[in-house]
Coordinates of C-alpha atoms and ligand atoms in Angstrom, one line a residue:
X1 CA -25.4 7.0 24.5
X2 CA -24.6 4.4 26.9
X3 CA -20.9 4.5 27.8
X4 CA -18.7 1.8 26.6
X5 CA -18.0 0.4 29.8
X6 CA -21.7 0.2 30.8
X7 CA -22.9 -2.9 33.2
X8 CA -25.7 -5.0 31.4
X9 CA -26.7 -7.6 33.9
X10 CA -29.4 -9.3 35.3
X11 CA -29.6 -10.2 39.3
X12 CA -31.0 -13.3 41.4
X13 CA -30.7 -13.8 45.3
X14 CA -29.6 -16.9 47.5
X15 CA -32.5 -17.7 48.9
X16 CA -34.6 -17.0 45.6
X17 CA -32.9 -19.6 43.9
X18 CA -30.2 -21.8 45.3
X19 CA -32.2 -24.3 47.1
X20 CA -30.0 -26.7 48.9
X21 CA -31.1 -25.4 52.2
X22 CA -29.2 -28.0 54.2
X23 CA -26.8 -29.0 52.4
X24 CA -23.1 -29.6 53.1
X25 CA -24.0 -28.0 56.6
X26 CA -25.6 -24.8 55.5
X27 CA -27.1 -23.3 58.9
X28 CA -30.9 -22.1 58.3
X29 CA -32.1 -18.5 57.8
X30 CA -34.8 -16.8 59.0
X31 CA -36.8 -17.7 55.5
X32 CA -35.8 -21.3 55.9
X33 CA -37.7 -20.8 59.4
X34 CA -40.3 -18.7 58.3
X35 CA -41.7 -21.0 55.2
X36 CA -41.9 -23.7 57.5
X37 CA -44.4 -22.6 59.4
X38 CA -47.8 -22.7 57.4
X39 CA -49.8 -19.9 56.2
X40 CA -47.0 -17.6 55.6
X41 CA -46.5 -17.8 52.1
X42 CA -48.6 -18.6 48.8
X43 CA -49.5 -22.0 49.0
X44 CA -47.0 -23.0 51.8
X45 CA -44.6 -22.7 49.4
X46 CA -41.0 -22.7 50.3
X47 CA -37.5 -22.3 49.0
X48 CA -35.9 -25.6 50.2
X49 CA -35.1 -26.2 46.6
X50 CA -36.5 -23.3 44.6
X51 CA -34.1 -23.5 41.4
X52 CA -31.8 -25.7 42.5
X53 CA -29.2 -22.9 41.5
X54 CA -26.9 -25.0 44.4
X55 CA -26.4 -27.6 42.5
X56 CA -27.5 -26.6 38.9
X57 CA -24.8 -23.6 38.6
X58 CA -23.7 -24.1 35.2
X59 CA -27.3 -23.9 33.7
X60 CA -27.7 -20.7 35.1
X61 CA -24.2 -19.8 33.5
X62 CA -25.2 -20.8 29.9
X63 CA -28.4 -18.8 30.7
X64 CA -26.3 -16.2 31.3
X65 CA -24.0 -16.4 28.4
X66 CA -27.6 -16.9 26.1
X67 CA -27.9 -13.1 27.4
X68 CA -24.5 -11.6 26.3
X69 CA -24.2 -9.9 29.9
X70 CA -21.4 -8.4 30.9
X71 CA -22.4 -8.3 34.6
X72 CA -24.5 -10.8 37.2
X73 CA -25.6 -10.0 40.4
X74 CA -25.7 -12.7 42.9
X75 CA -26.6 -12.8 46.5
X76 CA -24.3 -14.6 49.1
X77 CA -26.2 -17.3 51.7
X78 CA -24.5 -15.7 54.7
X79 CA -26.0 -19.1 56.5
X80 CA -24.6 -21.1 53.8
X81 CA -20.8 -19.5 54.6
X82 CA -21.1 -19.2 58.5
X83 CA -23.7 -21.7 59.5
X84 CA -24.2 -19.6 63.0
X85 CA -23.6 -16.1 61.7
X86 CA -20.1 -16.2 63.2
X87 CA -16.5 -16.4 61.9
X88 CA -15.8 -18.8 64.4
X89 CA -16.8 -21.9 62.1
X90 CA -16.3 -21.1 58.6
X91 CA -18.3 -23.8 56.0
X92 CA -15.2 -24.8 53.5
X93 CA -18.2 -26.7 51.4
X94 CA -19.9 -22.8 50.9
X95 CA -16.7 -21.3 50.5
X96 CA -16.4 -23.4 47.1
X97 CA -19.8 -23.0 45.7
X98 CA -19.1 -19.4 45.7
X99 CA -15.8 -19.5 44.6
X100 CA -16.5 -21.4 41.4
X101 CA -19.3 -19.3 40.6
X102 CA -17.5 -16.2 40.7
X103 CA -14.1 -18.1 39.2
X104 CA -16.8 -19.4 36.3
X105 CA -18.3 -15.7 35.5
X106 CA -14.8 -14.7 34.9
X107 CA -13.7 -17.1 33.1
X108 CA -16.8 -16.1 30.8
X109 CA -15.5 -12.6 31.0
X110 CA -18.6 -11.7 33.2
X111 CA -18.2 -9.4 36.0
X112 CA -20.0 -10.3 39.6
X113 CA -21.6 -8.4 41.7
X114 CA -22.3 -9.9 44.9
X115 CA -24.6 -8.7 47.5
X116 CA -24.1 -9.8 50.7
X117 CA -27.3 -9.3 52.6
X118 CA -30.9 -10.3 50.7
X119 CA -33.3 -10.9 53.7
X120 CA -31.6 -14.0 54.8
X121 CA -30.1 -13.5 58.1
X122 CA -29.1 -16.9 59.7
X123 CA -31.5 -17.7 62.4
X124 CA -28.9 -18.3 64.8
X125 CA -28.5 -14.3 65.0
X126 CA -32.2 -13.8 64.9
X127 CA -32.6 -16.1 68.2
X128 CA -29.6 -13.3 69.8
X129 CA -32.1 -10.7 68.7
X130 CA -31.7 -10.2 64.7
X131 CA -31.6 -7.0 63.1
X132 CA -33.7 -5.4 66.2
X133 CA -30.5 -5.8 68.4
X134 CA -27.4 -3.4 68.5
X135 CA -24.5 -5.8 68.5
X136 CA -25.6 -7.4 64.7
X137 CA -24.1 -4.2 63.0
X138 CA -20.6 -6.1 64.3
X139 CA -21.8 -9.7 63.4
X140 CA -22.6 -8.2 59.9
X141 CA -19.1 -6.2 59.7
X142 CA -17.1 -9.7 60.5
X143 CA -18.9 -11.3 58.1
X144 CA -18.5 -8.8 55.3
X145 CA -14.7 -8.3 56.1
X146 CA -15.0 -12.3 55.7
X147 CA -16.2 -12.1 52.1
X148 CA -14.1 -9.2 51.0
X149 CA -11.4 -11.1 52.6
X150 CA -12.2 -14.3 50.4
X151 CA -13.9 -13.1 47.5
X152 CA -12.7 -9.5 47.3
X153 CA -9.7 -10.5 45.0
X154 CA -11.8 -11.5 42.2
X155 CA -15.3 -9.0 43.2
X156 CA -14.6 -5.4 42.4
X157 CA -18.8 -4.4 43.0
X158 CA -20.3 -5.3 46.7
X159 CA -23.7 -4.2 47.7
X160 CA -24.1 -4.8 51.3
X161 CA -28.0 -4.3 51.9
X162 CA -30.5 -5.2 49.9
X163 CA -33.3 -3.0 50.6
X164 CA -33.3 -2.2 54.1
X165 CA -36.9 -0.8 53.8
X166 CA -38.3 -4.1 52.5
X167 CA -36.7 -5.9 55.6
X168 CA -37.3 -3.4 58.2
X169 CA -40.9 -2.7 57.2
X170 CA -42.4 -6.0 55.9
X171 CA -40.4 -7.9 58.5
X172 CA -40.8 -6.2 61.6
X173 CA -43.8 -4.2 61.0
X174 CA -46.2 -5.9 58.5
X175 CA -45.0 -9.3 59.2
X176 CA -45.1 -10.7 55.6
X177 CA -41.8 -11.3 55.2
X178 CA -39.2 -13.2 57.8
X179 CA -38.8 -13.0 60.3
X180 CA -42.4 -12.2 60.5
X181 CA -42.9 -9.8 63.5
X182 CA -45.8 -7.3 63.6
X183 CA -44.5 -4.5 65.9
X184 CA -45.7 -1.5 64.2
X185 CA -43.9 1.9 64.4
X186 CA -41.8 1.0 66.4
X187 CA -39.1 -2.0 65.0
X188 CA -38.9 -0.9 61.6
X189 CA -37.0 2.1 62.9
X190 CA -34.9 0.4 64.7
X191 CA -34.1 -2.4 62.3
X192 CA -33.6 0.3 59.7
X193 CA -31.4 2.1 62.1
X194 CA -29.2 -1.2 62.3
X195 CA -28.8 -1.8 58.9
X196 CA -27.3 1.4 58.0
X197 CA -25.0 1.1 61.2
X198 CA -23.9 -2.0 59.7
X199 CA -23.5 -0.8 56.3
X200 CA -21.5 1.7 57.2
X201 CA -19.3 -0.2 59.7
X202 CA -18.8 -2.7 56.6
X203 CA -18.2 0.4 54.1
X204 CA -15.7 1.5 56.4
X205 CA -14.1 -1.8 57.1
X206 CA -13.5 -2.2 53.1
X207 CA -12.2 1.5 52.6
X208 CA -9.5 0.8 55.4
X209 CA -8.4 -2.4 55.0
X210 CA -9.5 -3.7 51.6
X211 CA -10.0 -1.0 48.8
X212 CA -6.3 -0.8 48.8
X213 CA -5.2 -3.2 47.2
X214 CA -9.1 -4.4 46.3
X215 CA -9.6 -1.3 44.3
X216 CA -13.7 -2.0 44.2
X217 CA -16.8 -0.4 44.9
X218 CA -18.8 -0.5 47.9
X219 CA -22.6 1.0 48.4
X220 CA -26.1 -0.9 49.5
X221 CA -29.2 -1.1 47.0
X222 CA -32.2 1.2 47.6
X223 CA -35.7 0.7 46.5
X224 CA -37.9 3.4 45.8
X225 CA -41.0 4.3 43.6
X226 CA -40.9 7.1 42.1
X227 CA -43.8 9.4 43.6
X228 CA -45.8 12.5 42.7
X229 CA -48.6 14.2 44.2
X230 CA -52.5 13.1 43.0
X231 CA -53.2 16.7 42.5
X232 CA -50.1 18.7 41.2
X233 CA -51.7 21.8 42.4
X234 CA -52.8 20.6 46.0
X235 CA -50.7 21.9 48.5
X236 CA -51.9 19.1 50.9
X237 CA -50.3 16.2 47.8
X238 CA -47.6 18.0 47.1
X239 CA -46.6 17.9 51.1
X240 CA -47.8 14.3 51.2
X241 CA -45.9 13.2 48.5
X242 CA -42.7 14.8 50.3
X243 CA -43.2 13.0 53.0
X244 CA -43.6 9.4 51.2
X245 CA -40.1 10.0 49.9
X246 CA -38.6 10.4 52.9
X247 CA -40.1 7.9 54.2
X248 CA -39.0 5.8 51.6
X249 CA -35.6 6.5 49.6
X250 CA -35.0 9.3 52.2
X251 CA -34.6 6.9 55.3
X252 CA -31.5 5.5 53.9
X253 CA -30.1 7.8 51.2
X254 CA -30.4 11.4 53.3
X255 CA -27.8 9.1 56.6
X256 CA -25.3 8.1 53.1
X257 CA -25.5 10.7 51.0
X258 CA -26.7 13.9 52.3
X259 CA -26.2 14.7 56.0
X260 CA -25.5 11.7 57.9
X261 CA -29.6 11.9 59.5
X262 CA -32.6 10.5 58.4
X263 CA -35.0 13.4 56.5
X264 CA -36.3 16.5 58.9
X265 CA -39.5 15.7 58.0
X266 CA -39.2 12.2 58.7
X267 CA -38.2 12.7 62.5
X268 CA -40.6 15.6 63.3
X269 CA -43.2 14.0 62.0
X270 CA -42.7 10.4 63.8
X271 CA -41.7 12.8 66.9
X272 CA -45.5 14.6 66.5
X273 CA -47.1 11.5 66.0
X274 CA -46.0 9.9 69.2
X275 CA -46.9 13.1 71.0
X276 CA -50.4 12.8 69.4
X277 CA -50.7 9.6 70.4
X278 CA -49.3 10.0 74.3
X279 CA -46.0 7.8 73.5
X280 CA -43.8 9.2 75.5
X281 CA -40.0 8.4 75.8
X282 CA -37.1 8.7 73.3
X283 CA -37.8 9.5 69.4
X284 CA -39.0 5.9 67.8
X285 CA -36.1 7.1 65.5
X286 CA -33.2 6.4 66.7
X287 CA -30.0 8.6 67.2
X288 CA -26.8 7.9 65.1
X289 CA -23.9 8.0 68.1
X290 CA -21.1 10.2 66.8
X291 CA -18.8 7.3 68.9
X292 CA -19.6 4.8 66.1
X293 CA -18.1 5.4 62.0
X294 CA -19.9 8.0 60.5
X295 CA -22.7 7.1 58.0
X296 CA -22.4 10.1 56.1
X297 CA -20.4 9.1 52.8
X298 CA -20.6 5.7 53.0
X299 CA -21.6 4.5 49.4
X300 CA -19.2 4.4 46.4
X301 CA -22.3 4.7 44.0
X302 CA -25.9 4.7 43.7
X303 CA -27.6 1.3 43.8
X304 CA -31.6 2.0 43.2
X305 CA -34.1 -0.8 42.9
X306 CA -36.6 0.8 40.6
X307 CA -39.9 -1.0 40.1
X308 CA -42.9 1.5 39.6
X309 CA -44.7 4.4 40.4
X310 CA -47.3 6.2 42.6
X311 CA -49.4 8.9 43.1
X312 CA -49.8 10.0 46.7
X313 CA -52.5 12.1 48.9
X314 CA -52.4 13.1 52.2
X315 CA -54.6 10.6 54.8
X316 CA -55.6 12.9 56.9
X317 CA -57.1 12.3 60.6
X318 CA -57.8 8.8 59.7
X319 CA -56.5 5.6 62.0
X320 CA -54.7 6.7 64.7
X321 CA -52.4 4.0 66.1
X322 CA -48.7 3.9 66.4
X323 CA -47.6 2.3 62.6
X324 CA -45.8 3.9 60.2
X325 CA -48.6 4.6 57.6
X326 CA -49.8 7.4 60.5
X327 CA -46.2 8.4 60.7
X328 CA -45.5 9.2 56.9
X329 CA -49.5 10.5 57.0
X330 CA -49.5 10.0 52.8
X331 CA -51.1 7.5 50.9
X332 CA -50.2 6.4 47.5
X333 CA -53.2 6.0 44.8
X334 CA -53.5 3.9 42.1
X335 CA -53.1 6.3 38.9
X336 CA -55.8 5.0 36.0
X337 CA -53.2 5.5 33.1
X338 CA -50.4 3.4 35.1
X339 CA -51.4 0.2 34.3
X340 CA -51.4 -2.8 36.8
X341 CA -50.6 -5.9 34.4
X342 CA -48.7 -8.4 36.5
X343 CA -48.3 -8.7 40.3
X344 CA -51.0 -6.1 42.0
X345 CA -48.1 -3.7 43.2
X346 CA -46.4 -2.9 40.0
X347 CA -48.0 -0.4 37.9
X348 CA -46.2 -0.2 34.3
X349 CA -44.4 3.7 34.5
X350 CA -41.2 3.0 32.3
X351 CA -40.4 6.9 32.4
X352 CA -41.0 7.0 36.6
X353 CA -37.6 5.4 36.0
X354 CA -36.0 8.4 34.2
X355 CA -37.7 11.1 36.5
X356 CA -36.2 9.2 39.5
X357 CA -32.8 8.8 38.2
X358 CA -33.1 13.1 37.8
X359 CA -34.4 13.5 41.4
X360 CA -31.0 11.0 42.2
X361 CA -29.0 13.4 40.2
X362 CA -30.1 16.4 41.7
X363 CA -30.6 15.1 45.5
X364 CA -27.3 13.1 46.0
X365 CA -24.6 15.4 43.6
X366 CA -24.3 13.2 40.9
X367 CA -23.4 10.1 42.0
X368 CA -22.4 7.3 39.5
X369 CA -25.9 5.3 39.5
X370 CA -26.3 1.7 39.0
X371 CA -30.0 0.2 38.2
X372 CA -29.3 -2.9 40.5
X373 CA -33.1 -4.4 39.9
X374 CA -35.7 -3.7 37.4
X375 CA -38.3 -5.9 36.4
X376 CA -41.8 -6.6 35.4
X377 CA -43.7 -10.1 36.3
X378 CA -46.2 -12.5 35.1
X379 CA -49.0 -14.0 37.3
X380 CA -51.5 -15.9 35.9
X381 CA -51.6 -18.5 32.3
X382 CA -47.7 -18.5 31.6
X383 CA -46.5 -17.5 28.0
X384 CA -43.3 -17.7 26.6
X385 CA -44.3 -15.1 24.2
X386 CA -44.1 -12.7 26.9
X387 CA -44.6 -9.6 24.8
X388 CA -45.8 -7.4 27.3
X389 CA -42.4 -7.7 29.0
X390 CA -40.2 -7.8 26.0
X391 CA -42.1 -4.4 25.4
X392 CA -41.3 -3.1 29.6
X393 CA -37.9 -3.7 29.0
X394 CA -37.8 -1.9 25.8
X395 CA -39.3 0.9 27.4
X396 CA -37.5 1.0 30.5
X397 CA -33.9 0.7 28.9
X398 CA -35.0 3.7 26.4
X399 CA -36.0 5.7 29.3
X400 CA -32.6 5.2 30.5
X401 CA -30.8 6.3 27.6
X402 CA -32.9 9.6 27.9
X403 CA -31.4 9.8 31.4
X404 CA -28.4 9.3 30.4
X405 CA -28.4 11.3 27.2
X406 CA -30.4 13.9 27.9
X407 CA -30.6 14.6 31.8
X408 CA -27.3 13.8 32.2
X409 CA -27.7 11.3 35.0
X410 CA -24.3 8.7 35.6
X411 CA -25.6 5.8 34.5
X412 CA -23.3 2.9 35.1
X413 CA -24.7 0.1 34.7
X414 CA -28.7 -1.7 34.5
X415 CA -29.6 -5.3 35.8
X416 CA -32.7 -6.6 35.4
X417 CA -34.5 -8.3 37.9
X418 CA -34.7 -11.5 37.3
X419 CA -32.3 -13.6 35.3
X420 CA -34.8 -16.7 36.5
X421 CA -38.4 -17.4 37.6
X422 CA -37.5 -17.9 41.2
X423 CA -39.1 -18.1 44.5
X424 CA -41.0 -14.6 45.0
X425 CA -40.9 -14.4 48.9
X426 CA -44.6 -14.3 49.9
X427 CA -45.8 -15.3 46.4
X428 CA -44.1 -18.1 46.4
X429 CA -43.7 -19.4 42.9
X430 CA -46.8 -17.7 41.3
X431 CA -45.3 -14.9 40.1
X432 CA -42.6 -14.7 37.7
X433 CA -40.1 -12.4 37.0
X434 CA -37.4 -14.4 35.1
X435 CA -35.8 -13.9 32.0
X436 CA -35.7 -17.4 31.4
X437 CA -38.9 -19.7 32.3
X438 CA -38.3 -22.4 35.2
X439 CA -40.4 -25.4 35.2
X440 CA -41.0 -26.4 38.6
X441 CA -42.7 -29.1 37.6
X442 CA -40.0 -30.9 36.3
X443 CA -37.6 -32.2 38.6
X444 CA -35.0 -31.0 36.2
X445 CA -35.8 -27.6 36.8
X446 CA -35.5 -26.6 33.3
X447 CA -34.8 -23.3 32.0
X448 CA -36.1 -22.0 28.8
X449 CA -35.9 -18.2 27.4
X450 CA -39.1 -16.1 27.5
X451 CA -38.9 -13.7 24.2
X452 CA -38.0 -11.0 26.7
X453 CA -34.8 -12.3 27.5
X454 CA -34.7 -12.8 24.0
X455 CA -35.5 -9.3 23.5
X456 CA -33.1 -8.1 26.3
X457 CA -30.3 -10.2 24.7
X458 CA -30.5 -8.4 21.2
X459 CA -31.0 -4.8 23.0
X460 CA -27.4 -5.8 24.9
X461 CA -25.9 -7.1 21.8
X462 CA -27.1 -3.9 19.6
X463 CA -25.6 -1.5 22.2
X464 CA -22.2 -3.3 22.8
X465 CA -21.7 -3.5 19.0
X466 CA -22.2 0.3 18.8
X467 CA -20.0 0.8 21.7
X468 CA -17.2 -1.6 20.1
X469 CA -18.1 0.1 16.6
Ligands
GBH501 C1 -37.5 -6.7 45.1 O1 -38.1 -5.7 45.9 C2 -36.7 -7.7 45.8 O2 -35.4 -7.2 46.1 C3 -36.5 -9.0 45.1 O3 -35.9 -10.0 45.9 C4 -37.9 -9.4 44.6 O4 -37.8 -10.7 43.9 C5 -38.4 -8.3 43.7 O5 -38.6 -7.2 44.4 C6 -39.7 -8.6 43.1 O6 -40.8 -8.6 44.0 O7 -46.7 -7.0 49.0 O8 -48.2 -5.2 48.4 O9 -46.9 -5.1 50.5 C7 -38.8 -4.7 45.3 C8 -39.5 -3.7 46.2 C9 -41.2 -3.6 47.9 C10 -41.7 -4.6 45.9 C11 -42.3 -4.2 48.6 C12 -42.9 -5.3 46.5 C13 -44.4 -5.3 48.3 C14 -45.7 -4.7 48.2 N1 -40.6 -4.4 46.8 N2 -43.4 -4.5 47.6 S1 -47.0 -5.6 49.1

């Protein structure tokens, strides 16, 4: 049922676990800024070493080999590469750190998958403006065609974006994540609008001058719940629900994969909210400019960062400022028989998975999907015998066999999120949602396998036997 080719992986990020923030001239991000100032995150908590995954590489390896994967998906440090954000001074000592890690996977016969943007822009661009300012699409292009160019040889699957909606909306309208600025309904939109410019100015950039001879894949990983109306027989859910999804996955998969424009319903109802509220001017959404590469088409496969479920209402007249809560006009509600075991946002819906992955199917023409993160987390008195997770995952990857077998849906590949207990942006290091344990207690750092990666392991191991068999 899953093909024979079929990615099992698990994924991590740069600033999540590498630590090392200065090292060997790495510039600084705008989470290195950001966790420096106090009362951002859990317990001041920062990422200056985190895992130590800078220096500690070949742990993480035998962690991975522990797993059987055939795949791991890394995040690059852009900072850590291009200290300022430009090409014009290239950091030889980052250069290398990558290079053996991706030159080490393969030598294990484990394929990378390198992201190259997760929430860590280098400050130096934030202080020209950051993701709010036109010109970073072409900062971000350089720097992609910079990786492909150095890395591209040996990386066949690129994700450009991580979640543009986490960035745009908890970094530029709720302030919880870097770089921290509240300016609701208003920057989210435009920093989501930048990201896909810059996506697709990157997607293009590979598919002229690298997929040649590069022969890989391109695309940029999209989260989304998956959503349903509170009331499956209320008009007024059913609506609200709509409008959550495009609020959500529709932002950034209606540009790449349907019509090259955010959702209808997305614009007219940011357009009648403004007018409601006497903001006048230009759409808060922004325009695509047909003089820049088109959006449209821009991803080589599905990448969907699936994480749980909602049910949704409609508000109603409630709070009437500008944000983007009025905009989308839909609230999500906690469903009683989704559980809530770990952090407070993820409810336990293993099969939201499957009924997402048949919306994907039916909305985007079949694409070839890739679960690029999926996870569950602990908070609280830590266990090893995590068998609450061990069950998730069992769950979840049967779920996707159902997709796969029964709905038909291209299933290429599933990562879990996360291969270790690593710095959880605004949680800081109280919630964990590694495969392997991480005692940050010890300066060693050691890693230890939770019976869920156990569990993962023999699932992996059971299915490439079949496929083999
Ligand atoms: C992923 O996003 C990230 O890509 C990954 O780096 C991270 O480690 C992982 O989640 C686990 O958190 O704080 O109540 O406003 C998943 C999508 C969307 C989930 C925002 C958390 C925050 C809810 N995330 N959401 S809240």
């Amino acid at each position: 049922m899953f093909p024979c080719d079929f990615a099992w992986g698990a994924g991590t990020a740069a600033y999540q676990i590498e630590g090392g923030w200065q090292a060997d001239s790495k510039g600084p991000s705008i989470w290195d800024t950001f966790c420096h100032k106090k009362g951002r995150v859990f317990g001041d908590q920062n990422g200056d070493v985190a895992c130590n995954s800078y220096e500690l590489w070949e742990k993480d390896l035998e962690c991975i080999q522990q797993l059987g994967l055939t795949h791991y998906r890394l995040s690059l440090s852009w900072a850590r590469l291009l200290p300022d954000g430009s090409t014009g001074h290239v950091n030889q000592k980052g250069v290398q750190y990558y290079n053996k890690v991706i030159d080490d996977l393969l030598a294990c016969n484990v394929s990378p998958m390198v992201t190259l943007y997760h929430f860590d822009l280098p400050q130096a661009l934030q202080d020209q403006g950051g993701w709010k300012s036109l010109s970073i699409a072409t900062f971000f292009d350089s720097y992609a065609q910079f990786c492909f160019q150095t890395f591209g040889d040996r990386v066949k699957l690129w994700i450009t974006i991580n979640e543009p909606y986490v960035c745009a909306k908890l970094g530029h309208e709720d302030g919880i994540h870097a770089p921290g600025l509240k300016e609701p309904g208003i920057a989210a939109y435009m920093v989501g609008h930048n990201m896909l410019r810059a996506h697709a100015m990157a997607w293009h950039s590979y598919n002229s001058l690298y997929r040649p001879k590069q022969r890989g894949a391109v695309s940029l990983a999209i989260n989304s719940d998956w959503l349903e109306p509170l009331h499956s027989d209320c008009a007024e859910d059913i609506a609200a629900a709509e409008r959550y999804l495009a609020f959500t996955l529709g932002w950034f998969a209606w540009p790449v994969f349907v019509t090259g424009d955010y959702p209808e319903i997305m614009r007219s109802a940011i357009d009648a909210q403004s007018k409601k509220l006497g903001y006048s001017g230009d759409s808060r959404l922004p325009s695509f400019s047909k003089d820049e590469p088109a959006v449209l088409g821009t991803a080589d496969f599905f990448a969907l960062n699936y994480y749980t479920s909602r049910k949704v209402k409609a508000r109603g007249a409630c709070e009437q400022v500008l944000c983007m809560k009025s905009d989308r006009d839909a609230e999500e509600v906690l469903d009683p028989s989704w559980p809530i075991c770990g952090v407070s946002w993820l409810a336990v819906v293993p099969h939201g998975l499957r009924k997402l992955l048949k919306y994907i199917k039916d909305t985007f023409n079949n694409p070839a999907v890739y679960i690029t993160e999926n996870g569950f987390s602990q908070v609280g008195p830590l266990q090893i015998e995590d068998d609450q997770r061990s069950e998730f995952y069992k769950d979840t990857i049967f779920e996707v066999a159902k997709a796969i077998g029964e709905d038909g849906v291209n299933v290429r590949g599933y990562f879990t999120w996360s291969l270790l207990d690593n710095f959880e942006w605004s949680d800081g290091f109280s919630v964990r949602f590694g495969l392997f344990h991480v005692d940050f207690s010890d300066a060693k750092l050691s890693r230890a396998m939770y019976h869920s990666g156990r569990e993962y392991a023999k699932i992996i191991s059971k299915y490439k036997s079949n496929q083999s068999g």
